[in-house]
Structure formats: structure tokens, C-alpha cells
Coordinates of C-alpha atoms and ligand atoms in Angstrom, one line a residue:
M254 CA 108.9 127.8 140.2
K255 CA 111.0 128.8 143.2
K256 CA 112.7 125.5 142.9
V257 CA 113.6 126.3 139.3
L258 CA 115.3 129.5 140.4
L259 CA 117.7 127.5 142.6
I260 CA 119.3 126.4 139.4
G261 CA 120.7 129.8 139.0
T262 CA 122.7 129.3 142.1
I263 CA 125.1 126.9 140.4
S264 CA 126.8 129.6 138.4
Y265 CA 126.6 132.0 141.3
C266 CA 128.0 129.5 143.7
L267 CA 131.0 128.8 141.5
M268 CA 131.7 132.5 141.2
S269 CA 131.4 133.8 144.8
S270 CA 134.3 134.6 147.0
P271 CA 135.6 131.4 148.6
V272 CA 135.9 131.1 152.3
F273 CA 137.6 127.8 152.9
A274 CA 138.2 126.0 156.1
Q275 CA 139.7 123.2 154.0
E276 CA 143.2 122.7 152.8
I277 CA 143.7 124.3 149.4
D278 CA 146.0 122.6 146.9
A279 CA 148.8 125.2 146.4
E280 CA 150.4 123.3 143.6
Y281 CA 147.1 123.1 141.7
N282 CA 146.6 126.9 142.3
N283 CA 150.1 127.6 140.9
K284 CA 149.6 125.5 137.8
I285 CA 146.2 127.2 137.1
K286 CA 148.0 130.6 137.3
E287 CA 150.9 129.3 135.1
Y288 CA 148.7 127.9 132.4
T289 CA 146.3 130.8 132.2
T290 CA 147.5 133.1 129.5
D291 CA 146.1 136.3 130.8
S292 CA 145.3 137.1 134.4
R293 CA 142.1 138.9 133.3
F294 CA 140.8 135.4 132.4
L295 CA 141.4 134.1 135.9
P296 CA 138.3 134.8 138.0
A297 CA 138.6 133.9 141.7
S298 CA 136.0 131.1 141.3
V299 CA 138.4 129.0 139.1
M300 CA 141.0 129.0 141.9
N301 CA 141.2 127.0 145.1
V302 CA 140.8 123.4 144.3
V303 CA 140.6 121.5 147.6
D304 CA 143.5 119.2 148.7
H305 CA 141.3 116.4 150.0
P306 CA 142.8 113.8 152.2
T307 CA 141.0 110.8 150.7
I308 CA 139.5 111.8 147.4
P309 CA 142.2 112.2 144.7
S310 CA 142.1 115.4 142.6
P311 CA 142.9 115.3 138.9
L312 CA 146.4 116.4 139.7
K313 CA 146.9 113.5 142.2
H314 CA 145.4 111.0 139.8
F315 CA 146.7 112.1 136.5
G316 CA 149.9 113.9 137.6
E317 CA 148.7 117.0 135.8
I318 CA 145.9 119.5 136.5
I319 CA 143.0 119.7 134.1
G320 CA 143.9 122.1 131.3
S321 CA 147.6 121.3 131.3
P322 CA 149.1 122.1 127.9
G323 CA 149.6 119.1 125.7
V324 CA 147.4 116.8 127.7
M325 CA 144.2 115.2 126.5
H326 CA 142.5 112.2 128.1
N327 CA 140.7 109.4 126.2
T328 CA 137.5 107.9 127.4
S329 CA 139.1 105.0 129.3
K330 CA 141.1 107.5 131.4
I331 CA 138.1 109.8 131.9
Y332 CA 135.8 107.0 133.0
E333 CA 138.5 105.6 135.2
Y334 CA 138.7 108.9 137.1
Y335 CA 134.9 109.0 137.6
Q336 CA 134.9 105.4 138.8
L337 CA 137.5 106.4 141.3
L338 CA 135.5 109.3 142.5
A339 CA 132.5 107.0 142.9
E340 CA 134.6 104.6 145.0
K341 CA 136.0 107.4 147.2
S342 CA 132.9 109.6 147.6
P343 CA 129.4 108.8 148.8
H344 CA 128.2 111.9 146.8
L345 CA 128.9 110.6 143.3
Q346 CA 127.6 107.6 141.4
I347 CA 128.3 106.6 137.8
K348 CA 125.9 104.5 135.7
Q349 CA 126.1 103.3 132.1
V350 CA 123.1 104.4 130.0
E351 CA 124.1 103.3 126.4
T352 CA 126.8 101.6 124.3
T353 CA 128.2 103.2 121.2
E354 CA 128.3 101.8 117.7
E355 CA 131.9 100.9 118.3
G356 CA 131.2 99.4 121.7
R357 CA 132.2 102.1 124.1
P358 CA 130.1 102.9 127.1
I359 CA 128.2 106.1 127.6
Y360 CA 127.7 107.1 131.2
V361 CA 125.8 109.5 133.4
V362 CA 127.4 110.7 136.6
I363 CA 125.1 111.7 139.5
I364 CA 126.2 114.1 142.2
G365 CA 124.3 115.2 145.3
N366 CA 124.4 115.2 149.1
D367 CA 123.5 112.3 151.3
D368 CA 119.8 113.0 151.2
S369 CA 119.8 113.2 147.4
M370 CA 121.9 110.0 146.9
E371 CA 119.7 108.1 149.3
K372 CA 116.4 109.2 147.7
L373 CA 117.3 109.5 144.0
D374 CA 114.2 107.5 142.9
I375 CA 112.0 109.8 145.0
Y376 CA 113.5 113.0 143.5
K377 CA 113.4 111.4 140.0
N378 CA 109.7 110.7 140.5
H379 CA 109.0 114.2 141.6
L380 CA 110.4 115.6 138.3
N381 CA 108.7 112.9 136.3
R382 CA 105.4 114.0 137.8
L383 CA 106.1 117.7 137.4
A384 CA 106.9 117.1 133.7
D385 CA 103.6 115.5 132.9
P386 CA 100.3 117.4 133.4
R387 CA 98.4 114.3 132.3
I388 CA 99.3 112.6 135.6
T389 CA 99.7 115.6 137.9
T390 CA 97.1 118.3 138.8
P391 CA 98.2 121.9 139.4
S392 CA 97.6 121.5 143.1
E393 CA 99.6 118.3 143.3
A394 CA 102.4 120.0 141.4
E395 CA 102.4 122.7 144.1
T396 CA 102.8 120.1 146.8
I397 CA 105.5 118.3 144.9
L398 CA 107.5 121.5 144.5
E399 CA 107.7 121.8 148.3
S400 CA 110.0 118.7 148.4
A401 CA 111.4 118.4 144.9
K402 CA 115.0 119.1 144.0
P403 CA 116.0 120.5 140.6
V404 CA 118.2 118.5 138.3
Y405 CA 121.0 120.3 136.4
Y406 CA 122.3 118.2 133.5
L407 CA 125.7 119.0 132.0
N408 CA 126.3 117.3 128.6
G409 CA 130.0 117.1 127.5
G410 CA 131.8 116.2 124.4
M411 CA 129.0 116.1 121.8
H412 CA 131.3 117.5 119.2
S413 CA 134.5 115.7 119.5
T414 CA 136.8 118.4 118.0
E415 CA 135.6 120.7 120.9
M416 CA 137.8 118.9 123.3
G417 CA 137.6 121.0 126.5
S418 CA 134.4 120.0 128.2
P419 CA 135.3 116.3 128.9
E420 CA 138.4 117.6 130.5
M421 CA 136.8 120.4 132.5
L422 CA 133.9 118.3 133.8
M423 CA 136.3 116.0 135.7
E424 CA 137.6 118.9 137.7
L425 CA 134.1 120.2 138.2
A426 CA 133.0 116.9 139.6
Y427 CA 135.9 116.8 141.9
R428 CA 135.1 120.3 143.2
L429 CA 131.4 119.4 143.7
V430 CA 132.2 116.3 145.8
T431 CA 135.1 117.7 147.9
S432 CA 134.5 121.4 148.6
E433 CA 132.9 122.5 151.8
E434 CA 132.9 126.1 150.5
K435 CA 129.5 127.5 151.4
T436 CA 128.1 128.0 147.9
I437 CA 129.4 124.7 146.5
K438 CA 127.9 123.0 149.5
Q439 CA 124.6 124.7 148.6
I440 CA 124.7 123.2 145.2
R441 CA 125.4 119.7 146.6
D442 CA 122.5 120.1 149.1
N443 CA 119.9 121.7 146.9
V444 CA 120.6 120.4 143.4
I445 CA 121.1 117.0 141.8
V446 CA 123.9 117.4 139.2
L447 CA 124.1 115.1 136.3
I448 CA 127.1 114.9 134.0
N449 CA 127.4 113.0 130.8
P450 CA 131.2 113.1 130.6
V451 CA 131.6 112.3 126.9
S452 CA 128.4 112.0 124.9
E453 CA 130.3 110.9 121.8
P454 CA 132.9 108.5 123.1
D455 CA 133.8 107.0 119.7
G456 CA 134.7 110.5 118.4
R457 CA 136.5 111.5 121.6
D458 CA 138.9 108.6 121.3
K459 CA 139.6 109.2 117.6
L460 CA 140.3 112.9 118.3
V461 CA 142.6 112.2 121.3
D462 CA 144.5 109.6 119.2
W463 CA 144.7 112.2 116.3
Y464 CA 145.9 114.9 118.7
Y465 CA 148.8 112.8 120.0
R466 CA 149.7 111.3 116.6
Y467 CA 149.5 114.5 114.4
S468 CA 148.4 117.7 116.1
K469 CA 150.4 118.1 119.2
T470 CA 153.8 118.4 117.7
R471 CA 152.9 120.3 114.6
T472 CA 153.8 123.9 114.1
E473 CA 152.5 124.4 110.5
W474 CA 148.8 124.0 109.7
D475 CA 149.1 124.2 105.9
D476 CA 151.0 121.0 105.3
G477 CA 148.1 119.2 103.8
Y478 CA 147.0 117.3 106.8
P479 CA 143.6 118.1 108.4
R480 CA 143.7 119.5 111.9
S481 CA 141.4 116.9 113.2
A482 CA 140.4 113.3 112.5
P483 CA 138.4 113.3 109.2
Y484 CA 135.5 111.4 110.8
W485 CA 134.5 110.7 114.4
G486 CA 131.6 108.4 115.0
K487 CA 131.1 105.2 113.1
Y488 CA 128.3 106.8 110.9
V489 CA 128.1 110.5 111.6
F490 CA 130.3 113.3 113.0
H491 CA 129.5 117.0 113.6
D492 CA 125.9 116.6 112.6
N493 CA 125.3 114.2 115.4
N494 CA 123.4 117.1 117.0
R495 CA 120.8 116.9 114.2
D496 CA 119.7 113.5 115.2
G497 CA 117.0 114.7 117.6
L498 CA 114.2 113.5 115.5
Q499 CA 115.5 110.2 114.1
V500 CA 117.3 109.2 117.3
S501 CA 119.3 106.8 115.2
Q502 CA 122.7 107.1 116.9
A503 CA 123.9 105.9 120.3
I504 CA 124.9 109.4 121.3
T505 CA 121.3 110.6 120.9
K506 CA 119.8 107.5 122.6
G507 CA 122.1 108.1 125.5
I508 CA 121.2 111.7 125.9
F509 CA 117.5 110.9 125.5
S510 CA 117.7 108.1 128.0
I511 CA 119.1 110.6 130.6
F512 CA 116.6 113.3 129.6
Y513 CA 113.5 111.1 130.0
E514 CA 114.7 109.3 133.1
W515 CA 115.5 112.5 135.0
H516 CA 113.5 115.3 133.3
P517 CA 116.3 117.7 134.1
T518 CA 115.2 121.2 135.1
V519 CA 118.1 122.6 133.1
M520 CA 120.2 121.0 130.5
L521 CA 123.5 122.7 129.6
D522 CA 125.2 121.4 126.5
L523 CA 128.8 122.3 126.3
H524 CA 130.3 123.4 123.0
E525 CA 133.3 125.4 121.7
S526 CA 133.5 127.7 118.7
V527 CA 136.0 130.5 119.3
P528 CA 138.7 130.9 122.0
L529 CA 136.3 133.1 124.0
L530 CA 133.6 132.2 126.4
Y531 CA 130.1 132.8 125.2
I532 CA 126.8 132.0 126.9
S533 CA 124.1 132.0 124.4
T534 CA 120.4 131.3 124.2
G535 CA 120.3 131.6 120.5
T536 CA 118.2 134.1 118.6
G537 CA 115.2 132.1 117.6
P538 CA 112.9 131.2 116.0
Y539 CA 112.4 128.9 118.9
N540 CA 110.5 125.6 119.0
E541 CA 106.9 126.6 119.7
Q542 CA 106.6 123.6 122.1
I543 CA 108.9 125.5 124.5
D544 CA 107.1 127.7 126.9
P545 CA 108.0 131.4 126.4
V546 CA 108.5 131.6 130.2
T547 CA 111.3 129.0 129.8
I548 CA 112.9 131.0 126.9
G549 CA 112.8 134.1 129.1
E550 CA 114.5 132.2 131.9
W551 CA 117.4 131.2 129.5
Q552 CA 118.1 134.9 129.1
V553 CA 117.9 135.6 132.8
M554 CA 120.3 132.9 133.6
A555 CA 122.7 133.8 130.8
N556 CA 122.8 137.4 131.9
H557 CA 123.3 136.3 135.5
D558 CA 126.3 134.2 134.5
I559 CA 127.9 137.0 132.5
T560 CA 127.3 139.6 135.2
T561 CA 128.8 137.3 137.8
L562 CA 131.9 136.9 135.7
A563 CA 132.1 140.6 135.0
A564 CA 131.9 141.2 138.8
Q565 CA 135.1 139.2 139.1
G566 CA 136.9 141.3 136.6
M567 CA 136.4 139.3 133.5
P568 CA 136.4 141.5 130.4
V569 CA 132.8 141.2 129.1
H570 CA 131.0 142.6 126.1
L571 CA 127.2 142.5 125.9
P572 CA 126.2 143.6 122.4
G573 CA 122.8 145.2 122.6
L574 CA 120.2 142.9 121.2
F575 CA 122.3 139.8 120.9
M576 CA 121.2 138.2 124.1
T577 CA 123.0 135.2 125.2
L578 CA 122.5 131.6 125.5
V579 CA 122.7 129.7 128.7
A580 CA 121.4 126.4 127.5
R581 CA 120.9 124.8 124.1
I582 CA 117.8 122.7 124.4
W583 CA 117.8 119.5 122.5
D584 CA 115.4 120.1 119.8
L585 CA 112.4 117.8 119.9
G586 CA 110.2 119.6 117.5
G587 CA 112.3 119.8 114.4
K588 CA 113.5 123.4 114.5
Q589 CA 117.1 123.6 115.5
P590 CA 117.7 126.6 117.7
Q591 CA 120.4 128.8 116.4
F592 CA 122.7 128.8 119.3
Q593 CA 126.2 129.9 118.3
R594 CA 126.2 133.6 118.7
A595 CA 129.5 134.8 119.8
I596 CA 129.1 137.6 122.3
L597 CA 132.4 138.2 123.9
Ligands
ZN247 ZN1 129.7 122.0 119.0

């Protein structure tokens, strides 16, 4: 279990005070400040993108920082950036896991230190064995834990109208492969990070097209045109997250393929609902197949993340019983967790 606890360091690491020996990209910093609407929403951990000599930042590659007003990237551009990172850094690989109904690729991006990248199959096998008590005795599990590394899986862009995560993840990947800041380095050394950059690529491209064609220049929202594309995927749209039992769509097959290949210790599915950050574990009833210890750990991690942000001056509201959600678990048992409880 001590390995599992390492996962919590991801959020901690991103939030701790940076002590850099590396060159910081001053232009990137200035743009972050310029584009953040309220300084209270600017924790120190979102500053200080590294100016790396050989690995291009999003600013160098795209000409704009991630989160620039009026800028959205389609899947070709997103995948191109990850391919570039894979070419320039030994600490990142990208692999296709599925093809969508309209022929677009779905990828998994893998990030880790030299040791992780050289022994991916070994670490994968460790978690495969830990995930299955039929093939692993308790004492074998204890031995495996001594050398296993946890896998943290970030899933982006499931709901295509929630357009932020495919953007944000590109910057996160850049930070994870370039920064020598102590705690980021700890993540790279101790955790294998998986990113599904856009889990619904068909929808992403429709929404980006729609944004540039209709939404970007509009000032009135009551002119009869919908705010977003009327459909996303070839067959389903927002309810693509209800496909956990049927597994009929490429998005689901892609996510399951990553899940069952890697047995991630934590899966964080990135969504948006209101223009505030919330970290929610849902309120139950939970799938009875999920160990209560695991459910308890979601709460621990969520509260840790919120506390860490509060320590950096973020205005935070913790409403009594409405505990928070750190990870929405893909529902294998037929009961969808209720996960969208706004808390801030
Ligand atoms: Zn969503």
C-alpha cells in the first residue's frame, strides 16, 4: 500500500514551491499572468514553465501558451505535439491504442524516467499481477510491492464540449519531461504517468471546428444557434460515458484497452461543469465491487489536493458533508457513480 500512497505526491509535487536551477521561460510566465483573470486563481505551482534548450514548449511549438484566449487545437495538432515530445525526449512515448468510428487514432502517452521507460513491460507486469489475486498470493504481492511503480492515468477529452483538458495535458506533459524541479522529478522517478490526450477524437475535432466557425466571434448567445456542435461522435455524444457495460464505442474500447493493459493505480478522468475547479469523489451509492478502502482513499486524495491549493492562497470552500471527488472510476458494475458535485 505504501506504493499506492506515492500517487498522492503528484498533486503535492505540482503544488510545492519551485526551486529551479533551470532557465524559466519568462514570456510563458508573463502570458500566464496576463491570461489569468484573478490573481487568487494563480497558485505558484502553475507558474515557471521551463525554457528547455532542446524540447519545445507549447509556446515555442504553437506560438501561444496553453490556455491562450481564442485558441483551441484539433487532434492533428495535439498529436503532432506529443509526437514531437516523443522525438525530443527519452522520457515520453506515444502509442496508438484504438481507431475511432471516423478513422481518427486514439493514443496513450507514457511518461517516466530512464528506468521506467526501459522496463515498461516489467512494471506493467507487476501491476497486472497485483491486480489479480487468482495468479498472485498475498506474500508474492508483498514482494512485488517492493519493486513496483504506481501508474497514474489521466484521461482527457471524454466530453468534447469540455474543451480544456486536451489543452492542459499538453503543457502538463511538457512540464513532466522537462522540469528538474525536485518534486516533478520525484513524479518522473517514482510514478509512470499515462495520458490519453483526447479520448473522443471525433468529437474534439467537431467542437474545435464549431468553435472557430461559430462560437469564437459570437457575442450573443440567443441568436438561435446552439453553442456547440449538435452531435460529436459518429453514433453517441455526451452519453459516451455510459458505455461502460456495452463497450460498443471506440472511445470505450480505447480506455478499456489502456486500463486492462496497465491496471492503473489511479485513474483521473478530466471533466468540466462550471467555471470553478472541483475535485469530487461523488456521493455514492458506489459500485459494491470497489473496495471501501479505495473509496476512502479517494476522499483522502481529494482533500489533500484541496488543502494544497488552499495553502497556496486559492479561495476554497469545503461544504461539510459534501466530500470531494478525486477520481471518477469507470463503472464496470452497472452503477454510475454520481460524480459532479460542485464544491467550490
Ligand atoms: Zn464531462
